[in-house]
């Protein structure tokens, strides 16, 4: 499975870029899955729902299934957070997995950057970042794309992974 990452600091435009890339790349006939890293506790379940009650009672895994989707929630309890490669191994095969976050992992990435956030670029100190998508002109030793030029960014990523 081919993977490519989208990284950047908070409010840099990562999620919007991910969304546009999924639309663009699936529109070209490729299958895409995504992995999103959350730096905080999150919940896809809500108090009072049956599945929440199952987890609160101590279930290690709760699988919800319907005619439209399935969701598997696994409680880590005191276990370590799984590594990205272990999570990728759980996915069904697709042409491309886009990964939002996991900026310290070794897969190839593009950095999303918005000048108004005031954050420094990650790319100059990270060789795994192969390009930058920004809303300002930058002079770097790697390609720089307009953050809103989704087609060009998709072309670059697909070329990088050989699709």
JSON list of C-alpha atoms in Angstrom, two decimals:
[
{"chain": "A", "resi": 1, "resn": "UNK", "atom": "CA", "xyz": [0.00, 0.00, 0.00]},
{"chain": "A", "resi": 2, "resn": "UNK", "atom": "CA", "xyz": [1.32, 3.45, -0.89]},
{"chain": "A", "resi": 3, "resn": "UNK", "atom": "CA", "xyz": [1.20, 6.12, 1.79]},
{"chain": "A", "resi": 4, "resn": "UNK", "atom": "CA", "xyz": [1.77, 9.85, 1.73]},
{"chain": "A", "resi": 5, "resn": "UNK", "atom": "CA", "xyz": [1.49, 12.31, 4.57]},
{"chain": "A", "resi": 6, "resn": "UNK", "atom": "CA", "xyz": [0.15, 15.80, 5.09]},
{"chain": "A", "resi": 7, "resn": "UNK", "atom": "CA", "xyz": [1.72, 17.60, 8.04]},
{"chain": "A", "resi": 8, "resn": "UNK", "atom": "CA", "xyz": [1.85, 21.11, 9.43]},
{"chain": "A", "resi": 9, "resn": "UNK", "atom": "CA", "xyz": [1.20, 23.11, 12.55]},
{"chain": "A", "resi": 10, "resn": "UNK", "atom": "CA", "xyz": [-2.29, 23.84, 13.91]},
{"chain": "A", "resi": 11, "resn": "UNK", "atom": "CA", "xyz": [-4.49, 25.88, 11.54]},
{"chain": "A", "resi": 12, "resn": "UNK", "atom": "CA", "xyz": [-2.05, 25.39, 8.65]},
{"chain": "A", "resi": 13, "resn": "UNK", "atom": "CA", "xyz": [-4.73, 23.92, 6.38]},
{"chain": "A", "resi": 14, "resn": "UNK", "atom": "CA", "xyz": [-3.97, 20.21, 6.74]},
{"chain": "A", "resi": 15, "resn": "UNK", "atom": "CA", "xyz": [-7.54, 18.95, 7.02]},
{"chain": "A", "resi": 16, "resn": "UNK", "atom": "CA", "xyz": [-8.83, 21.10, 4.17]},
{"chain": "A", "resi": 17, "resn": "UNK", "atom": "CA", "xyz": [-5.96, 19.93, 1.98]},
{"chain": "A", "resi": 18, "resn": "UNK", "atom": "CA", "xyz": [-6.65, 16.30, 2.94]},
{"chain": "A", "resi": 19, "resn": "UNK", "atom": "CA", "xyz": [-10.32, 16.69, 2.07]},
{"chain": "A", "resi": 20, "resn": "UNK", "atom": "CA", "xyz": [-9.55, 18.26, -1.30]},
{"chain": "A", "resi": 21, "resn": "UNK", "atom": "CA", "xyz": [-6.91, 15.64, -2.10]},
{"chain": "A", "resi": 22, "resn": "UNK", "atom": "CA", "xyz": [-9.28, 12.77, -1.32]},
{"chain": "A", "resi": 23, "resn": "UNK", "atom": "CA", "xyz": [-11.90, 14.31, -3.62]},
{"chain": "A", "resi": 24, "resn": "UNK", "atom": "CA", "xyz": [-9.34, 14.99, -6.38]},
{"chain": "A", "resi": 25, "resn": "UNK", "atom": "CA", "xyz": [-7.59, 11.61, -6.26]},
{"chain": "A", "resi": 26, "resn": "UNK", "atom": "CA", "xyz": [-10.74, 9.49, -5.95]},
{"chain": "A", "resi": 27, "resn": "UNK", "atom": "CA", "xyz": [-12.17, 11.57, -8.81]},
{"chain": "A", "resi": 28, "resn": "UNK", "atom": "CA", "xyz": [-9.28, 10.28, -10.91]},
{"chain": "A", "resi": 29, "resn": "UNK", "atom": "CA", "xyz": [-10.37, 6.71, -10.24]},
{"chain": "A", "resi": 30, "resn": "UNK", "atom": "CA", "xyz": [-7.98, 5.76, -7.43]},
{"chain": "A", "resi": 31, "resn": "UNK", "atom": "CA", "xyz": [-9.10, 4.27, -4.12]},
{"chain": "A", "resi": 32, "resn": "UNK", "atom": "CA", "xyz": [-8.03, 6.26, -1.07]},
{"chain": "A", "resi": 33, "resn": "UNK", "atom": "CA", "xyz": [-8.16, 5.72, 2.68]},
{"chain": "A", "resi": 34, "resn": "UNK", "atom": "CA", "xyz": [-7.07, 8.16, 5.36]},
{"chain": "A", "resi": 35, "resn": "UNK", "atom": "CA", "xyz": [-5.46, 8.04, 8.78]},
{"chain": "A", "resi": 36, "resn": "UNK", "atom": "CA", "xyz": [-5.75, 11.06, 11.08]},
{"chain": "A", "resi": 37, "resn": "UNK", "atom": "CA", "xyz": [-3.64, 11.44, 14.20]},
{"chain": "A", "resi": 38, "resn": "UNK", "atom": "CA", "xyz": [-5.27, 13.20, 17.14]},
{"chain": "A", "resi": 39, "resn": "UNK", "atom": "CA", "xyz": [-3.06, 14.72, 19.83]},
{"chain": "A", "resi": 40, "resn": "UNK", "atom": "CA", "xyz": [-5.80, 14.67, 22.40]},
{"chain": "A", "resi": 41, "resn": "UNK", "atom": "CA", "xyz": [-8.40, 12.38, 23.80]},
{"chain": "A", "resi": 42, "resn": "UNK", "atom": "CA", "xyz": [-11.24, 12.06, 21.34]},
{"chain": "A", "resi": 43, "resn": "UNK", "atom": "CA", "xyz": [-14.49, 10.17, 21.29]},
{"chain": "A", "resi": 44, "resn": "UNK", "atom": "CA", "xyz": [-16.64, 9.07, 18.39]},
{"chain": "A", "resi": 45, "resn": "UNK", "atom": "CA", "xyz": [-19.19, 7.78, 20.84]},
{"chain": "A", "resi": 46, "resn": "UNK", "atom": "CA", "xyz": [-21.55, 9.60, 23.20]},
{"chain": "A", "resi": 47, "resn": "UNK", "atom": "CA", "xyz": [-22.77, 8.97, 26.74]},
{"chain": "A", "resi": 48, "resn": "UNK", "atom": "CA", "xyz": [-26.06, 7.12, 26.81]},
{"chain": "A", "resi": 49, "resn": "UNK", "atom": "CA", "xyz": [-25.55, 5.32, 23.48]},
{"chain": "A", "resi": 50, "resn": "UNK", "atom": "CA", "xyz": [-25.41, 1.53, 23.63]},
{"chain": "A", "resi": 51, "resn": "UNK", "atom": "CA", "xyz": [-21.87, 1.35, 22.26]},
{"chain": "A", "resi": 52, "resn": "UNK", "atom": "CA", "xyz": [-20.66, 3.93, 24.80]},
{"chain": "A", "resi": 53, "resn": "UNK", "atom": "CA", "xyz": [-22.24, 1.89, 27.56]},
{"chain": "A", "resi": 54, "resn": "UNK", "atom": "CA", "xyz": [-20.44, -1.24, 26.29]},
{"chain": "A", "resi": 55, "resn": "UNK", "atom": "CA", "xyz": [-17.06, 0.55, 26.42]},
{"chain": "A", "resi": 56, "resn": "UNK", "atom": "CA", "xyz": [-17.79, 2.11, 29.81]},
{"chain": "A", "resi": 57, "resn": "UNK", "atom": "CA", "xyz": [-18.61, -1.34, 31.13]},
{"chain": "A", "resi": 58, "resn": "UNK", "atom": "CA", "xyz": [-15.11, -2.46, 30.19]},
{"chain": "A", "resi": 59, "resn": "UNK", "atom": "CA", "xyz": [-15.30, -3.92, 26.68]},
{"chain": "A", "resi": 60, "resn": "UNK", "atom": "CA", "xyz": [-11.88, -3.95, 24.98]},
{"chain": "A", "resi": 61, "resn": "UNK", "atom": "CA", "xyz": [-13.46, -3.61, 21.52]},
{"chain": "A", "resi": 62, "resn": "UNK", "atom": "CA", "xyz": [-16.88, -2.44, 20.38]},
{"chain": "A", "resi": 63, "resn": "UNK", "atom": "CA", "xyz": [-17.86, -2.94, 16.76]},
{"chain": "A", "resi": 64, "resn": "UNK", "atom": "CA", "xyz": [-20.86, -1.03, 15.43]},
{"chain": "A", "resi": 65, "resn": "UNK", "atom": "CA", "xyz": [-22.33, -2.27, 12.18]},
{"chain": "A", "resi": 66, "resn": "UNK", "atom": "CA", "xyz": [-25.11, -1.13, 9.88]},
{"chain": "A", "resi": 67, "resn": "UNK", "atom": "CA", "xyz": [-26.00, -1.39, 6.22]},
{"chain": "A", "resi": 68, "resn": "UNK", "atom": "CA", "xyz": [-24.02, 1.83, 5.58]},
{"chain": "A", "resi": 69, "resn": "UNK", "atom": "CA", "xyz": [-20.82, 1.54, 7.65]},
{"chain": "A", "resi": 70, "resn": "UNK", "atom": "CA", "xyz": [-18.91, -0.18, 10.39]},
{"chain": "A", "resi": 71, "resn": "UNK", "atom": "CA", "xyz": [-16.89, 1.38, 13.17]},
{"chain": "A", "resi": 72, "resn": "UNK", "atom": "CA", "xyz": [-14.51, -0.46, 15.43]},
{"chain": "A", "resi": 73, "resn": "UNK", "atom": "CA", "xyz": [-13.55, 1.23, 18.68]},
{"chain": "A", "resi": 74, "resn": "UNK", "atom": "CA", "xyz": [-10.69, -0.21, 20.63]},
{"chain": "A", "resi": 75, "resn": "UNK", "atom": "CA", "xyz": [-9.89, 0.93, 24.13]},
{"chain": "A", "resi": 76, "resn": "UNK", "atom": "CA", "xyz": [-6.17, 1.12, 24.76]},
{"chain": "A", "resi": 77, "resn": "UNK", "atom": "CA", "xyz": [-6.72, 1.30, 28.51]},
{"chain": "A", "resi": 78, "resn": "UNK", "atom": "CA", "xyz": [-3.08, 1.47, 29.70]},
{"chain": "A", "resi": 79, "resn": "UNK", "atom": "CA", "xyz": [-1.47, 0.12, 26.51]},
{"chain": "A", "resi": 80, "resn": "UNK", "atom": "CA", "xyz": [0.85, 2.27, 24.38]},
{"chain": "A", "resi": 81, "resn": "UNK", "atom": "CA", "xyz": [-0.54, 4.14, 21.39]},
{"chain": "A", "resi": 82, "resn": "UNK", "atom": "CA", "xyz": [-0.13, 1.92, 18.30]},
{"chain": "A", "resi": 83, "resn": "UNK", "atom": "CA", "xyz": [2.56, 2.89, 15.79]},
{"chain": "A", "resi": 84, "resn": "UNK", "atom": "CA", "xyz": [1.46, 4.13, 12.37]},
{"chain": "A", "resi": 85, "resn": "UNK", "atom": "CA", "xyz": [2.60, 0.95, 10.60]},
{"chain": "A", "resi": 86, "resn": "UNK", "atom": "CA", "xyz": [0.45, -1.18, 12.91]},
{"chain": "A", "resi": 87, "resn": "UNK", "atom": "CA", "xyz": [-2.57, 1.01, 12.14]},
{"chain": "A", "resi": 88, "resn": "UNK", "atom": "CA", "xyz": [-1.88, 0.85, 8.39]},
{"chain": "A", "resi": 89, "resn": "UNK", "atom": "CA", "xyz": [-1.80, -2.95, 8.58]},
{"chain": "A", "resi": 90, "resn": "UNK", "atom": "CA", "xyz": [-5.43, -2.88, 9.76]},
{"chain": "A", "resi": 91, "resn": "UNK", "atom": "CA", "xyz": [-6.70, -1.08, 6.66]},
{"chain": "A", "resi": 92, "resn": "UNK", "atom": "CA", "xyz": [-8.20, -2.80, 3.65]},
{"chain": "A", "resi": 93, "resn": "UNK", "atom": "CA", "xyz": [-5.99, -2.54, 0.54]},
{"chain": "A", "resi": 94, "resn": "UNK", "atom": "CA", "xyz": [-6.35, 0.69, -1.44]},
{"chain": "A", "resi": 95, "resn": "UNK", "atom": "CA", "xyz": [-4.27, 2.56, -4.01]},
{"chain": "A", "resi": 96, "resn": "UNK", "atom": "CA", "xyz": [-3.22, 5.29, -1.59]},
{"chain": "A", "resi": 97, "resn": "UNK", "atom": "CA", "xyz": [-3.45, 6.03, 2.12]},
{"chain": "A", "resi": 98, "resn": "UNK", "atom": "CA", "xyz": [-3.22, 9.72, 2.99]},
{"chain": "A", "resi": 99, "resn": "UNK", "atom": "CA", "xyz": [-1.98, 10.30, 6.52]},
{"chain": "A", "resi": 100, "resn": "UNK", "atom": "CA", "xyz": [-2.72, 13.53, 8.39]},
{"chain": "A", "resi": 101, "resn": "UNK", "atom": "CA", "xyz": [-0.24, 14.09, 11.16]},
{"chain": "A", "resi": 102, "resn": "UNK", "atom": "CA", "xyz": [2.44, 11.64, 12.27]},
{"chain": "A", "resi": 103, "resn": "UNK", "atom": "CA", "xyz": [5.01, 14.26, 11.34]},
{"chain": "A", "resi": 104, "resn": "UNK", "atom": "CA", "xyz": [7.83, 12.40, 13.12]},
{"chain": "A", "resi": 105, "resn": "UNK", "atom": "CA", "xyz": [7.33, 9.18, 11.12]},
{"chain": "A", "resi": 106, "resn": "UNK", "atom": "CA", "xyz": [9.57, 8.42, 8.15]},
{"chain": "A", "resi": 107, "resn": "UNK", "atom": "CA", "xyz": [7.05, 8.29, 5.28]},
{"chain": "A", "resi": 108, "resn": "UNK", "atom": "CA", "xyz": [7.10, 11.00, 2.59]},
{"chain": "A", "resi": 109, "resn": "UNK", "atom": "CA", "xyz": [5.03, 14.08, 3.33]},
{"chain": "A", "resi": 110, "resn": "UNK", "atom": "CA", "xyz": [3.89, 17.46, 2.10]},
{"chain": "A", "resi": 111, "resn": "UNK", "atom": "CA", "xyz": [3.73, 20.31, 4.58]},
{"chain": "A", "resi": 112, "resn": "UNK", "atom": "CA", "xyz": [0.68, 22.58, 4.69]},
{"chain": "A", "resi": 113, "resn": "UNK", "atom": "CA", "xyz": [1.64, 26.13, 5.66]},
{"chain": "A", "resi": 114, "resn": "UNK", "atom": "CA", "xyz": [-0.33, 29.33, 6.16]},
{"chain": "A", "resi": 115, "resn": "UNK", "atom": "CA", "xyz": [1.68, 32.51, 6.68]},
{"chain": "A", "resi": 116, "resn": "UNK", "atom": "CA", "xyz": [-0.88, 34.06, 9.06]},
{"chain": "A", "resi": 117, "resn": "UNK", "atom": "CA", "xyz": [-0.33, 31.36, 11.70]},
{"chain": "A", "resi": 118, "resn": "UNK", "atom": "CA", "xyz": [3.16, 32.76, 12.32]},
{"chain": "A", "resi": 119, "resn": "UNK", "atom": "CA", "xyz": [4.62, 29.27, 12.62]},
{"chain": "A", "resi": 120, "resn": "UNK", "atom": "CA", "xyz": [8.03, 28.40, 11.23]},
{"chain": "A", "resi": 121, "resn": "UNK", "atom": "CA", "xyz": [8.25, 25.81, 8.48]},
{"chain": "A", "resi": 122, "resn": "UNK", "atom": "CA", "xyz": [8.97, 22.22, 9.47]},
{"chain": "A", "resi": 123, "resn": "UNK", "atom": "CA", "xyz": [10.43, 21.35, 6.04]},
{"chain": "A", "resi": 124, "resn": "UNK", "atom": "CA", "xyz": [13.91, 22.90, 6.34]},
{"chain": "A", "resi": 125, "resn": "UNK", "atom": "CA", "xyz": [14.81, 20.48, 9.14]},
{"chain": "A", "resi": 126, "resn": "UNK", "atom": "CA", "xyz": [12.91, 17.43, 7.86]},
{"chain": "A", "resi": 127, "resn": "UNK", "atom": "CA", "xyz": [14.02, 15.58, 4.71]},
{"chain": "A", "resi": 128, "resn": "UNK", "atom": "CA", "xyz": [10.84, 13.45, 4.74]},
{"chain": "A", "resi": 129, "resn": "UNK", "atom": "CA", "xyz": [8.90, 16.57, 3.74]},
{"chain": "A", "resi": 130, "resn": "UNK", "atom": "CA", "xyz": [9.21, 16.46, -0.05]},
{"chain": "A", "resi": 131, "resn": "UNK", "atom": "CA", "xyz": [7.22, 19.62, -0.81]},
{"chain": "A", "resi": 132, "resn": "UNK", "atom": "CA", "xyz": [5.34, 22.49, 0.80]},
{"chain": "A", "resi": 133, "resn": "UNK", "atom": "CA", "xyz": [1.84, 23.75, 0.03]},
{"chain": "A", "resi": 134, "resn": "UNK", "atom": "CA", "xyz": [1.58, 27.36, 1.18]},
{"chain": "A", "resi": 135, "resn": "UNK", "atom": "CA", "xyz": [-0.52, 30.48, 0.76]},
{"chain": "A", "resi": 136, "resn": "UNK", "atom": "CA", "xyz": [2.62, 32.58, 0.35]},
{"chain": "A", "resi": 137, "resn": "UNK", "atom": "CA", "xyz": [5.66, 32.43, -1.89]},
{"chain": "A", "resi": 138, "resn": "UNK", "atom": "CA", "xyz": [8.60, 30.57, -0.38]},
{"chain": "A", "resi": 139, "resn": "UNK", "atom": "CA", "xyz": [12.14, 29.90, -1.52]},
{"chain": "A", "resi": 140, "resn": "UNK", "atom": "CA", "xyz": [13.06, 26.33, -0.57]},
{"chain": "A", "resi": 141, "resn": "UNK", "atom": "CA", "xyz": [15.19, 23.45, -1.80]},
{"chain": "A", "resi": 142, "resn": "UNK", "atom": "CA", "xyz": [12.04, 21.47, -2.70]},
{"chain": "A", "resi": 143, "resn": "UNK", "atom": "CA", "xyz": [8.83, 22.16, -4.62]},
{"chain": "A", "resi": 144, "resn": "UNK", "atom": "CA", "xyz": [6.42, 24.78, -3.28]},
{"chain": "A", "resi": 145, "resn": "UNK", "atom": "CA", "xyz": [2.78, 24.67, -4.36]},
{"chain": "A", "resi": 146, "resn": "UNK", "atom": "CA", "xyz": [-0.07, 27.11, -3.88]},
{"chain": "A", "resi": 147, "resn": "UNK", "atom": "CA", "xyz": [-2.05, 25.64, -0.98]},
{"chain": "A", "resi": 148, "resn": "UNK", "atom": "CA", "xyz": [-5.24, 25.87, -3.07]},
{"chain": "A", "resi": 149, "resn": "UNK", "atom": "CA", "xyz": [-3.80, 24.23, -6.22]},
{"chain": "A", "resi": 150, "resn": "UNK", "atom": "CA", "xyz": [-5.14, 20.80, -5.34]},
{"chain": "A", "resi": 151, "resn": "UNK", "atom": "CA", "xyz": [-4.70, 19.35, -8.84]},
{"chain": "A", "resi": 152, "resn": "UNK", "atom": "CA", "xyz": [-0.98, 20.20, -8.93]},
{"chain": "A", "resi": 153, "resn": "UNK", "atom": "CA", "xyz": [-0.46, 18.86, -5.41]},
{"chain": "A", "resi": 154, "resn": "UNK", "atom": "CA", "xyz": [-2.30, 15.64, -6.33]},
{"chain": "A", "resi": 155, "resn": "UNK", "atom": "CA", "xyz": [-0.17, 15.31, -9.48]},
{"chain": "A", "resi": 156, "resn": "UNK", "atom": "CA", "xyz": [2.96, 15.65, -7.35]},
{"chain": "A", "resi": 157, "resn": "UNK", "atom": "CA", "xyz": [1.85, 13.10, -4.74]},
{"chain": "A", "resi": 158, "resn": "UNK", "atom": "CA", "xyz": [0.68, 10.58, -7.33]},
{"chain": "A", "resi": 159, "resn": "UNK", "atom": "CA", "xyz": [4.00, 10.94, -9.15]},
{"chain": "A", "resi": 160, "resn": "UNK", "atom": "CA", "xyz": [5.90, 10.47, -5.89]},
{"chain": "A", "resi": 161, "resn": "UNK", "atom": "CA", "xyz": [4.09, 7.20, -5.12]},
{"chain": "A", "resi": 162, "resn": "UNK", "atom": "CA", "xyz": [4.09, 5.92, -8.70]},
{"chain": "A", "resi": 163, "resn": "UNK", "atom": "CA", "xyz": [0.38, 6.11, -9.49]}
]
